[in-house]
PDB file of C-alpha atoms in Angstrom:
ATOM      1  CA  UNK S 768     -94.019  55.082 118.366  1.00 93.00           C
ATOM      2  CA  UNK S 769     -96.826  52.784 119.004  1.00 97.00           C
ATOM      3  CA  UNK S 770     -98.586  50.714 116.812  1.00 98.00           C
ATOM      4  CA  UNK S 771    -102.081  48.233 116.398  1.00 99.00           C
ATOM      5  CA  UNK S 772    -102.680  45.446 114.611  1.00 99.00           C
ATOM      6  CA  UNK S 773    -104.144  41.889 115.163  1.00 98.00           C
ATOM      7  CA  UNK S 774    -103.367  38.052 114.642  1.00 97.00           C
ATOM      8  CA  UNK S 775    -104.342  37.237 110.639  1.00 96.00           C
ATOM      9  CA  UNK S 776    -106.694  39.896 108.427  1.00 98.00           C
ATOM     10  CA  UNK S 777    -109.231  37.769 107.399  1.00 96.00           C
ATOM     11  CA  UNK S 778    -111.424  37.061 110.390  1.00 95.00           C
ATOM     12  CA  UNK S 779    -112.450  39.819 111.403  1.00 96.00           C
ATOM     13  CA  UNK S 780    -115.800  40.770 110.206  1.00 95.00           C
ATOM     14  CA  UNK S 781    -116.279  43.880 111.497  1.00 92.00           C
ATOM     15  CA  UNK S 782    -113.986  45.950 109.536  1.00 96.00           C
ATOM     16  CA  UNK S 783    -116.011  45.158 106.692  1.00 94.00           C
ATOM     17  CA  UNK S 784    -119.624  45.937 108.396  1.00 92.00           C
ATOM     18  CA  UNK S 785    -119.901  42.573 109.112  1.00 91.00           C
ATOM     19  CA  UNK S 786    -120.092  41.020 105.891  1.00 92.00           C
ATOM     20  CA  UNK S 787    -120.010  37.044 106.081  1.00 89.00           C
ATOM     21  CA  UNK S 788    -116.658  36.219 104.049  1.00 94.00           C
ATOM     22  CA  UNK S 789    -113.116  36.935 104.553  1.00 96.00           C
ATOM     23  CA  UNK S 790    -111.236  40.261 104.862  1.00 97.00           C
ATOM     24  CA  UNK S 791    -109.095  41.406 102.406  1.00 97.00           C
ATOM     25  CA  UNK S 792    -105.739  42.310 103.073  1.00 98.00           C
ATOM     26  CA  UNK S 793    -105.775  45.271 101.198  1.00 97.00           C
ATOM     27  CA  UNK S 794    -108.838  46.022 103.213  1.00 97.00           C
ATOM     28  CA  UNK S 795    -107.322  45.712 106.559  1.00 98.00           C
ATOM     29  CA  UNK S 796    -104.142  47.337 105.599  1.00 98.00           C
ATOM     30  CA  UNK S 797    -106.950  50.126 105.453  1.00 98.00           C
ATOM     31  CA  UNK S 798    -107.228  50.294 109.253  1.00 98.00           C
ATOM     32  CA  UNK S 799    -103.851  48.586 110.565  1.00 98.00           C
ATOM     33  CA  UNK S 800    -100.649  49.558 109.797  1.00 99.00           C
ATOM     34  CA  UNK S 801     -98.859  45.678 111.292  1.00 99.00           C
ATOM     35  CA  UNK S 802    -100.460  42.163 110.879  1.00 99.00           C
ATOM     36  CA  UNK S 803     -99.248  38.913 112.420  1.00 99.00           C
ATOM     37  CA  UNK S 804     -98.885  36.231 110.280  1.00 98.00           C
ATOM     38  CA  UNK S 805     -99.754  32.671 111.618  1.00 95.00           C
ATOM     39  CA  UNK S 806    -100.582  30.154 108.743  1.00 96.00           C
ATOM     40  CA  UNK S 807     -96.424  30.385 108.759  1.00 98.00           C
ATOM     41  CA  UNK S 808     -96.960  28.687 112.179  1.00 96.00           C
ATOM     42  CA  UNK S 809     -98.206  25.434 109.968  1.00 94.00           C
ATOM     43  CA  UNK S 810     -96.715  25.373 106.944  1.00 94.00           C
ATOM     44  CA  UNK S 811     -94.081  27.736 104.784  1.00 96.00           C
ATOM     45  CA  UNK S 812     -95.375  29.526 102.155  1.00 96.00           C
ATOM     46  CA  UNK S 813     -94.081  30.294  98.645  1.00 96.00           C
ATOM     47  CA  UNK S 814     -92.305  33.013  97.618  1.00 97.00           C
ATOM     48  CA  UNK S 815     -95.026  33.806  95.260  1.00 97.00           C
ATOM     49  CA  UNK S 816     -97.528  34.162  98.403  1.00 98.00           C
ATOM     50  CA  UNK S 817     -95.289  36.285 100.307  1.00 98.00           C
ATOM     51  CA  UNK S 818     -94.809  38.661  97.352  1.00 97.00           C
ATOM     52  CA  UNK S 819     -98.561  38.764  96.349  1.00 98.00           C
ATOM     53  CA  UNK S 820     -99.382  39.780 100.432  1.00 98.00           C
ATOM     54  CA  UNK S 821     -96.053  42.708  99.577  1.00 98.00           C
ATOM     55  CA  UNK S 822     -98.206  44.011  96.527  1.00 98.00           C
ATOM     56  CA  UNK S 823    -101.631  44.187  98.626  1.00 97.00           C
ATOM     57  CA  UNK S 824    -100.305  46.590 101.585  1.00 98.00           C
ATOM     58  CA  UNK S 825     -98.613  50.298 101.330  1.00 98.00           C
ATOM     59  CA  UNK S 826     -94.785  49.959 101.525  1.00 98.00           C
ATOM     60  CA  UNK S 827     -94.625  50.963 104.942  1.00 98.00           C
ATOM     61  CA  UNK S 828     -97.012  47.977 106.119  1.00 99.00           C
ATOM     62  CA  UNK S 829     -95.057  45.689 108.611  1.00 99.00           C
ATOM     63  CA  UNK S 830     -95.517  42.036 108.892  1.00 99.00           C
ATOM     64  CA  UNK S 831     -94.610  39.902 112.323  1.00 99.00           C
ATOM     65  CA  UNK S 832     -94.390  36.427 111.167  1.00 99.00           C
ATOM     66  CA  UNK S 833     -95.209  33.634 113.243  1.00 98.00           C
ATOM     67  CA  UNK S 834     -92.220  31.048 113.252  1.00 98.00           C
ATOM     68  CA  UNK S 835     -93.294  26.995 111.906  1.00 97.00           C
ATOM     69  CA  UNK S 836     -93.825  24.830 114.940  1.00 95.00           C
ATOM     70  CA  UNK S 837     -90.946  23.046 113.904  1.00 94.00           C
ATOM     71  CA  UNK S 838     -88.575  25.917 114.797  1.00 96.00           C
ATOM     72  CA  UNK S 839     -90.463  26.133 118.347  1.00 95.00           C
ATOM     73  CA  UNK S 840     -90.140  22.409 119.300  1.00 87.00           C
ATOM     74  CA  UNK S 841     -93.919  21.782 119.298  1.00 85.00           C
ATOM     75  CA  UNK S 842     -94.529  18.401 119.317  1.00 77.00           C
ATOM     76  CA  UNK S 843     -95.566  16.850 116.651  1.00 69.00           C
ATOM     77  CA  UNK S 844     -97.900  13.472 117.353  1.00 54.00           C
ATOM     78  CA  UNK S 845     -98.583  12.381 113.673  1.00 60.00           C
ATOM     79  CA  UNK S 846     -95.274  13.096 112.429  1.00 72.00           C
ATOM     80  CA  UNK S 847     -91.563  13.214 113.471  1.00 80.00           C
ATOM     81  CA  UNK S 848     -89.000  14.923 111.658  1.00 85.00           C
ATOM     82  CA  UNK S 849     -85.076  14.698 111.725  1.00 89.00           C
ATOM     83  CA  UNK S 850     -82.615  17.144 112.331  1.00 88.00           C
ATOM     84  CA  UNK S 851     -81.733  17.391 108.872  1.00 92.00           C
ATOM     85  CA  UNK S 852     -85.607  18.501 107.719  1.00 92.00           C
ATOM     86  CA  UNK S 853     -85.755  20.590 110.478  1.00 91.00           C
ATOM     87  CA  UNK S 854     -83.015  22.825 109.351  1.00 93.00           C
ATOM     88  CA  UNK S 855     -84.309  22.826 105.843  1.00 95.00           C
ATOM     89  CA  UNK S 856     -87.863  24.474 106.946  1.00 96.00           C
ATOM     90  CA  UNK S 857     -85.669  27.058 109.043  1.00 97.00           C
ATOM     91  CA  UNK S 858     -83.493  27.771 105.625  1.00 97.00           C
ATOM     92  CA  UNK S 859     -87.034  28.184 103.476  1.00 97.00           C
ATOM     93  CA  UNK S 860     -88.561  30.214 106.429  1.00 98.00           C
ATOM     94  CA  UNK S 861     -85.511  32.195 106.348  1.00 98.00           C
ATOM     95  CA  UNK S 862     -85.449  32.745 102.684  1.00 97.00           C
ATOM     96  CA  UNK S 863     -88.925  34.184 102.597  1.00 98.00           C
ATOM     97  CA  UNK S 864     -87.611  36.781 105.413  1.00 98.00           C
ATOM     98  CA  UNK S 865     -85.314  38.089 103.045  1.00 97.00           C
ATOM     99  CA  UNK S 866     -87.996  39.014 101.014  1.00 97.00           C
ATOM    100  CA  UNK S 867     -89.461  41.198 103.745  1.00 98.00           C
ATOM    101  CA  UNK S 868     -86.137  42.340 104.323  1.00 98.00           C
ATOM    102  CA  UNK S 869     -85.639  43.339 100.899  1.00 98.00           C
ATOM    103  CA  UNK S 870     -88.595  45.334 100.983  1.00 98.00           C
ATOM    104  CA  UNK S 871     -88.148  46.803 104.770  1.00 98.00           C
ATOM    105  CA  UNK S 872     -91.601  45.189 105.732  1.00 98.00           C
ATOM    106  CA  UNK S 873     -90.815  42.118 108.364  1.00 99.00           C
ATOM    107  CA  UNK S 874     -91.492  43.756 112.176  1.00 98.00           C
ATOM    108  CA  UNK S 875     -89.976  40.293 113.501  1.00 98.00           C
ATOM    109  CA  UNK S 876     -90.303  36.839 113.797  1.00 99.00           C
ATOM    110  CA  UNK S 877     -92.448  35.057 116.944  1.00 99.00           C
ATOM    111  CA  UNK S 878     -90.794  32.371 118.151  1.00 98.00           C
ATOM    112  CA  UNK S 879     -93.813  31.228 120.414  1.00 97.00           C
ATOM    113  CA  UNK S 880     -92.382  28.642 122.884  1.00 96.00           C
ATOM    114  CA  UNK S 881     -95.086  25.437 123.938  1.00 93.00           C
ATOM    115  CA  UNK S 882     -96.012  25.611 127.486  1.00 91.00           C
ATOM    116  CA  UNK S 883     -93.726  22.249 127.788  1.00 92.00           C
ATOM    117  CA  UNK S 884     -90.572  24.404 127.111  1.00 95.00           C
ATOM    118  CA  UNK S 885     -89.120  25.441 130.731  1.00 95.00           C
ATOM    119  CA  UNK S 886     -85.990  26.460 131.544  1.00 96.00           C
ATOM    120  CA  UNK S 887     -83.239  24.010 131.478  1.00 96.00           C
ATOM    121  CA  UNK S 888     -79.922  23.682 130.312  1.00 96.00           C
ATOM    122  CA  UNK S 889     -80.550  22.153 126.957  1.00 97.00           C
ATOM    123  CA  UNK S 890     -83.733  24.348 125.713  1.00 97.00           C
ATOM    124  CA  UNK S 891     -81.032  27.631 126.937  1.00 97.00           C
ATOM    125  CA  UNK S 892     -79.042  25.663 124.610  1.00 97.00           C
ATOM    126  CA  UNK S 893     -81.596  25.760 121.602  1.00 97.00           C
ATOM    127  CA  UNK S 894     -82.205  29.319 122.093  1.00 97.00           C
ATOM    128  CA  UNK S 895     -78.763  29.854 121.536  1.00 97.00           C
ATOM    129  CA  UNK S 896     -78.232  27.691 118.837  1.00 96.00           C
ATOM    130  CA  UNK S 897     -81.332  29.749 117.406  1.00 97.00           C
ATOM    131  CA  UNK S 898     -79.365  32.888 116.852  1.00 97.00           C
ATOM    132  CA  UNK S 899     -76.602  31.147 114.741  1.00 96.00           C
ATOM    133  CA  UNK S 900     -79.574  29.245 112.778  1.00 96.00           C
ATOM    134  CA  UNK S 901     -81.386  32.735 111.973  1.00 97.00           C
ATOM    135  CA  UNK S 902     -78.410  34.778 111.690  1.00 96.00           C
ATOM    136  CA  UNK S 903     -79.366  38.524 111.949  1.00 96.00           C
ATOM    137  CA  UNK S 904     -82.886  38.828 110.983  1.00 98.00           C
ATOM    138  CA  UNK S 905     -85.400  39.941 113.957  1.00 98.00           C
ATOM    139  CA  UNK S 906     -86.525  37.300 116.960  1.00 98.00           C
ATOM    140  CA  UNK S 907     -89.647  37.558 119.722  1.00 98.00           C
ATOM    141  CA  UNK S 908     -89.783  35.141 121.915  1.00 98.00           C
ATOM    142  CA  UNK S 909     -92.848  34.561 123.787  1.00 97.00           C
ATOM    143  CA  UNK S 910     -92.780  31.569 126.832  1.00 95.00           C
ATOM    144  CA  UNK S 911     -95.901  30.199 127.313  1.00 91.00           C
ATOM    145  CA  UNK S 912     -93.790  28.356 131.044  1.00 91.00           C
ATOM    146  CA  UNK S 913     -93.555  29.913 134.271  1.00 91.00           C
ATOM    147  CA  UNK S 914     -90.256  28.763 135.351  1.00 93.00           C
ATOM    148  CA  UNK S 915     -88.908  31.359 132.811  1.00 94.00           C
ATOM    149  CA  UNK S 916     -89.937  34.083 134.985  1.00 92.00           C
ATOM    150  CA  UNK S 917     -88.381  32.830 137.965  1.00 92.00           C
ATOM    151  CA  UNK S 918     -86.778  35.783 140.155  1.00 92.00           C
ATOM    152  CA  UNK S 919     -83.553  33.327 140.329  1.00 93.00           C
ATOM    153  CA  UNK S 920     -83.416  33.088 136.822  1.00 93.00           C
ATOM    154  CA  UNK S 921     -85.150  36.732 134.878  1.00 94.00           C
ATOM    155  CA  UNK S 922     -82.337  38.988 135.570  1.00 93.00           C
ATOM    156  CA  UNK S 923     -79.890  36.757 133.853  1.00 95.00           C
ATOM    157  CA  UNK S 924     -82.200  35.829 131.260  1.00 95.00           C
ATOM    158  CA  UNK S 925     -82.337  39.723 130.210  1.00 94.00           C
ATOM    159  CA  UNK S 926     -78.649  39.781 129.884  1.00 95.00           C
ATOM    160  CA  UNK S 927     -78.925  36.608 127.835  1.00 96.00           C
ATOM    161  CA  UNK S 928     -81.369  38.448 125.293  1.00 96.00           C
ATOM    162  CA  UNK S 929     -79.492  41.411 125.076  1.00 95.00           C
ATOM    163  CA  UNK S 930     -76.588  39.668 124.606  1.00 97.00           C
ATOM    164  CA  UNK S 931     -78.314  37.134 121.576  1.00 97.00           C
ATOM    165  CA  UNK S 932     -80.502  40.626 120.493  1.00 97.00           C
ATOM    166  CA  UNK S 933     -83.752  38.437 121.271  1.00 97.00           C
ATOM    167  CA  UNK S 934     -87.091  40.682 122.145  1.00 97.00           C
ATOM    168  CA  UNK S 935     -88.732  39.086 124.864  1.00 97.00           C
ATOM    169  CA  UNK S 936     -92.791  39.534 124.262  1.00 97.00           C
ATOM    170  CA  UNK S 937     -95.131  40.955 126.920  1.00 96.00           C
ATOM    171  CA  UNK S 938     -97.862  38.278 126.931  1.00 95.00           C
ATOM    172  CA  UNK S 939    -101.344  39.244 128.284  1.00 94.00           C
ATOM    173  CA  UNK S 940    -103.538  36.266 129.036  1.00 89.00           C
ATOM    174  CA  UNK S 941    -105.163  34.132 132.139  1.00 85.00           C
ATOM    175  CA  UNK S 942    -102.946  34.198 135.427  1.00 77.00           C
ATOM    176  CA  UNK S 943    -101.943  31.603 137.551  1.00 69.00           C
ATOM    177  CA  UNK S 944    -102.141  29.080 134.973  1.00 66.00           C
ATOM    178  CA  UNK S 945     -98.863  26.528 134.051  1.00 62.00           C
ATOM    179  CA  UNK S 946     -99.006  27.146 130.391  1.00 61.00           C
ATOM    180  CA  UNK S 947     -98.933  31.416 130.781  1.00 67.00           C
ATOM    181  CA  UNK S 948     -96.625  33.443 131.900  1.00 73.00           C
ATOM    182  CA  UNK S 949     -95.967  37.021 133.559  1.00 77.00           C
ATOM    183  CA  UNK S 950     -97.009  40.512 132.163  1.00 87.00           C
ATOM    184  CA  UNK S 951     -93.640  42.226 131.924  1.00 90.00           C
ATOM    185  CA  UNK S 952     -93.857  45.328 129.794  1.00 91.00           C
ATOM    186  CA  UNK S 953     -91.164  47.786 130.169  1.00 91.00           C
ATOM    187  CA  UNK S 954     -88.585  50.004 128.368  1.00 91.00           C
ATOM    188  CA  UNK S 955     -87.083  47.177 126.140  1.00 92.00           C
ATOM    189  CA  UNK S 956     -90.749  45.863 125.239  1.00 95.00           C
ATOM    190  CA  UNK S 957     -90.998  45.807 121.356  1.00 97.00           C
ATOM    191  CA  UNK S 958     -94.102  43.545 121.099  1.00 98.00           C
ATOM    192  CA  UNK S 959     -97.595  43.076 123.524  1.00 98.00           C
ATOM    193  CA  UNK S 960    -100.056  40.454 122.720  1.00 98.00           C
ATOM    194  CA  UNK S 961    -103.340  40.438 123.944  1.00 97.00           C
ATOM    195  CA  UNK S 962    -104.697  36.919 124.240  1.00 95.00           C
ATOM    196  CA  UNK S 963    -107.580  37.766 126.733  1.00 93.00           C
ATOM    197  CA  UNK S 964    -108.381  36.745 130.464  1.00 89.00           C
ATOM    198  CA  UNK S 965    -110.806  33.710 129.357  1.00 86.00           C
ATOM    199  CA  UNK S 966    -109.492  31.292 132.446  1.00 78.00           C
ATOM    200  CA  UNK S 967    -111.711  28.449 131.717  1.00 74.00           C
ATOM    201  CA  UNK S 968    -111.019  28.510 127.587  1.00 66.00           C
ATOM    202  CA  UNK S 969    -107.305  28.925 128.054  1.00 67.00           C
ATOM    203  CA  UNK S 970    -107.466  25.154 129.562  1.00 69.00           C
ATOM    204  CA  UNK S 971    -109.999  24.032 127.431  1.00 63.00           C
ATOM    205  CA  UNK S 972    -108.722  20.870 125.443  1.00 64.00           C
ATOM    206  CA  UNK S 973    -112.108  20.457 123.118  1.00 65.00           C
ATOM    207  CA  UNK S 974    -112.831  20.169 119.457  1.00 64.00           C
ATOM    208  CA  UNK S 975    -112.955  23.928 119.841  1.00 61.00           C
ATOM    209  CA  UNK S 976    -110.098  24.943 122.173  1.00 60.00           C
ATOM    210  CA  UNK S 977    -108.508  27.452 119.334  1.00 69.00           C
ATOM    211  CA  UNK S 978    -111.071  29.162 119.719  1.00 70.00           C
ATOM    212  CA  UNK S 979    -112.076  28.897 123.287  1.00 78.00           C
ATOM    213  CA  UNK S 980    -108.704  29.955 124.549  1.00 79.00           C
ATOM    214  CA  UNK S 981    -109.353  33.580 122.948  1.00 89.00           C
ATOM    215  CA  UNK S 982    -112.937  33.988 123.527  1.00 92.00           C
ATOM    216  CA  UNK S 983    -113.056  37.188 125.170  1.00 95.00           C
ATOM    217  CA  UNK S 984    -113.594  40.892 125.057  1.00 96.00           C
ATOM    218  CA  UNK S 985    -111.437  43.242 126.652  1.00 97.00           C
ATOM    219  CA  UNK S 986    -113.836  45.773 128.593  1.00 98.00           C
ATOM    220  CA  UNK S 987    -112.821  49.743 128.186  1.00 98.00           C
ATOM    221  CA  UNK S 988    -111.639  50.091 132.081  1.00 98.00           C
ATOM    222  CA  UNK S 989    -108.952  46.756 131.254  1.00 97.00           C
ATOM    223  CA  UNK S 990    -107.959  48.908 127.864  1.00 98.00           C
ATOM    224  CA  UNK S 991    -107.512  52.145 130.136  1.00 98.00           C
ATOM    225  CA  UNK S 992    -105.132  50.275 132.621  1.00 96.00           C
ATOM    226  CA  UNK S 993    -103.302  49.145 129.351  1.00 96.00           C
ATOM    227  CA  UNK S 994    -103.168  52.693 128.129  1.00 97.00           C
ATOM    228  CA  UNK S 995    -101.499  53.609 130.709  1.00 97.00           C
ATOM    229  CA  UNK S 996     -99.119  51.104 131.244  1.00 96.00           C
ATOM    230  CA  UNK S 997     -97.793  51.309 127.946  1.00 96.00           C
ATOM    231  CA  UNK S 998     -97.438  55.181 128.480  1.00 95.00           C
ATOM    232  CA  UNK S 999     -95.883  54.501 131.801  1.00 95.00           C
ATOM    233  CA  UNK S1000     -93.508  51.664 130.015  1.00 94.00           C
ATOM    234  CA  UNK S1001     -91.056  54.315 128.629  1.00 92.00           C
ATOM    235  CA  UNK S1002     -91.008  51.904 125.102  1.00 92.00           C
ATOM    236  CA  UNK S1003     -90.435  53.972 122.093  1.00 91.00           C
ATOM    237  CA  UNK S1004     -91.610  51.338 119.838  1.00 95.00           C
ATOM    238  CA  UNK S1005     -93.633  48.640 120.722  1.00 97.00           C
ATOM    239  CA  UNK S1006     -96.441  47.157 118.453  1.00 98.00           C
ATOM    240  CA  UNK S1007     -99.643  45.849 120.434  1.00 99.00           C
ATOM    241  CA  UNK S1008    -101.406  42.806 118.709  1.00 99.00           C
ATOM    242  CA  UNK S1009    -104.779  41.751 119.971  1.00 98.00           C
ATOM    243  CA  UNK S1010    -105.116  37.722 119.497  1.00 97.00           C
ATOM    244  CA  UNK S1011    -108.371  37.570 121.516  1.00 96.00           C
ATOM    245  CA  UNK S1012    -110.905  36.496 118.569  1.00 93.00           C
ATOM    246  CA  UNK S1013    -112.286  33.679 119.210  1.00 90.00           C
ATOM    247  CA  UNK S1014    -115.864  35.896 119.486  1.00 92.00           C
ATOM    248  CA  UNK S1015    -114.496  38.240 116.643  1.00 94.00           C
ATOM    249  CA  UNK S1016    -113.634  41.100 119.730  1.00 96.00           C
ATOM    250  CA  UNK S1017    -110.380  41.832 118.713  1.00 97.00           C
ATOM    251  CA  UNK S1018    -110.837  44.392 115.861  1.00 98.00           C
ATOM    252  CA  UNK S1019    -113.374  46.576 118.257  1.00 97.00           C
ATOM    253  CA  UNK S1020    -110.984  46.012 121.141  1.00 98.00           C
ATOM    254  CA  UNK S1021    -108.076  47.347 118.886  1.00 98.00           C
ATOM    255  CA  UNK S1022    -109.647  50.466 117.687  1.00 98.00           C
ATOM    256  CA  UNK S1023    -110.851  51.194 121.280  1.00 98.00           C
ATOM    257  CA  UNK S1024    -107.129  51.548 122.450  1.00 98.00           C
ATOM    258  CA  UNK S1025    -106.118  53.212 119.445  1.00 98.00           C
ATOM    259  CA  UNK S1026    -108.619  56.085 120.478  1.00 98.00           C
ATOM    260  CA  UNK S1027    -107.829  55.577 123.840  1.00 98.00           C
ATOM    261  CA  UNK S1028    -104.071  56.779 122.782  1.00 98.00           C
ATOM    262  CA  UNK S1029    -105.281  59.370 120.696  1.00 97.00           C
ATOM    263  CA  UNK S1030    -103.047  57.240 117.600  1.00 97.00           C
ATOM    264  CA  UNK S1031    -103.108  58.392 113.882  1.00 97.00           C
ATOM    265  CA  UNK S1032    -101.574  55.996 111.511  1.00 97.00           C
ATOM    266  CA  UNK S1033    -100.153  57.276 108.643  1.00 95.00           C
ATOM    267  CA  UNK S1034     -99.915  55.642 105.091  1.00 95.00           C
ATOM    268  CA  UNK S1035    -102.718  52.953 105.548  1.00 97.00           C
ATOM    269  CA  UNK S1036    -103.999  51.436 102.297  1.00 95.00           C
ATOM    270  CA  UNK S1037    -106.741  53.575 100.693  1.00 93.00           C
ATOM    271  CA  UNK S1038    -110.048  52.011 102.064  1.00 86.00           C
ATOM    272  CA  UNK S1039    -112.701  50.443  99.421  1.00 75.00           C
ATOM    273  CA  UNK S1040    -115.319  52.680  97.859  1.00 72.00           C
ATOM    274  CA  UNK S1041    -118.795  51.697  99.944  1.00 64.00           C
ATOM    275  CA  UNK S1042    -121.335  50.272  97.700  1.00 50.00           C
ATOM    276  CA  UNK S1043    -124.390  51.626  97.258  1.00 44.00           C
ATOM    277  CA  UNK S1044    -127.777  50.077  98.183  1.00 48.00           C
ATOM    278  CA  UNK S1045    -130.538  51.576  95.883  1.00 39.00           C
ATOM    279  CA  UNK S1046    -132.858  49.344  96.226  1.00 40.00           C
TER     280      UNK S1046
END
């Protein structure tokens, strides 16, 4: 099975014929059957939040939630935390899984790693530690490093996942770079993200390099090579998010590929009755 959906619901304008304020849940969950979640990336929410988003989507809407930056080692310049707080934001984070759990709607987790975590002995050490600290709920791991990808080191990292049940993420974005990492999409793949080819954003370290780093628009011959490659894969289930909106491109990009797979999503949230313009 493959499904489409893209990073957050609210920003992207053209599902809702371009209106100028944010999308609605409910109204995405009209087009996409998967969201990511990344304000979770910044901050825990309630359990009151997580319920209200439960109530907004059909019950077989999935959710991939974007681990706090605590629980991926980002540092942190205007504030350092102990040990002891970091384990308390990974028990809250976990007890707002269960709620997804409960309700058979969390895809996974993203644990997205910073580009400054490369493989040595002690961050091999966190990602095992990682396991014990989320017991058995669902991990992605995307590396943001090279040196993870190393032909010395890959094979053995494979085992490693399989062994600790991690997903590793197939990561589309600039090549070349030190902070991105190899397109590896094969049978195992569960998750793709799409972050775009924008070489010059992806470094850019301006007021505006969020949305820089995403600013671009896949082009239909770049979504056919993708089509194919997750065909040729041999995945059975693997979700493909599209995180390239910093020019609002990822909802048209993501509807292009669903045609260009000939998908049909089933059970999407009834979509809003159009208003009428009589005058």
């Amino acid at each position: 099975m493959i499904t489409i959906g893209l990073t957050t619901w609210s920003d992207h304008p053209n599902l809702i014929n371009d209106e100028q304020r944010p999308v609605q849940l409910s109204e995405y969950a009209a087009v996409f059957p998967v969201v990511e979640i990344d304000t979770t990336f910044y901050g825990v929410p309630s359990e009151s939040t997580f319920l209200h988003w439960v109530e907004e989507v059909p019950t077989s809407f999935q959710f991939i939630v974007k681990a706090n930056r605590e629980m991926t080692m980002h540092p942190d310049l205007d504030q350092q935390i102990t040990e002891a707080e970091r384990e308390q934001i990974f028990c809250d984070f976990n007890q707002r899984m269960r709620l997804l759990i409960a309700t058979n709607q969390l895809k996974t987790i993203l644990f997205q790693f910073p580009p400054m975590f490369n493989a040595t002995h002690e961050n091999i050490q966190y990602l095992m530690r990682l396991r014990s600290l989320m017991a058995d709920l669902p991990i992605s791991i995307e590396f943001r490093n090279m040196t993870w990808f190393d032909d010395a080191i890959f094979p053995e990292l494979e085992e490693f996942f399989s062994d600790l049940k991690y997903d590793l993420v197939a990561v589309d974005e600039p090549r070349g770079l030190t902070n991105s990492a190899d397109f590896i999409l094969n049978a195992q793949t569960k998750i793709v993200r799409l972050h775009g080819h924008n070489q010059h954003g992806w470094q850019d370290s301006g007021m505006q390099w969020r949305k820089e780093r995403t600013n671009y628009r896949y082009s239909t011959e770049e979504l056919r090579q993708l089509a194919t490659k997750i065909r040729a894969s041999g995945a059975t289930d693997v979700c493909v998010i599209f995180n390239n909106n910093g020019g609002h491109a990822a909802a048209g990009n993501a509807l292009e590929l669903q045609q260009l797979l000939d998908l049909h999503f089933a059970n999407l949230a009834p979509r809003p009755p159009q208003q009428l313009d009589l005058f």
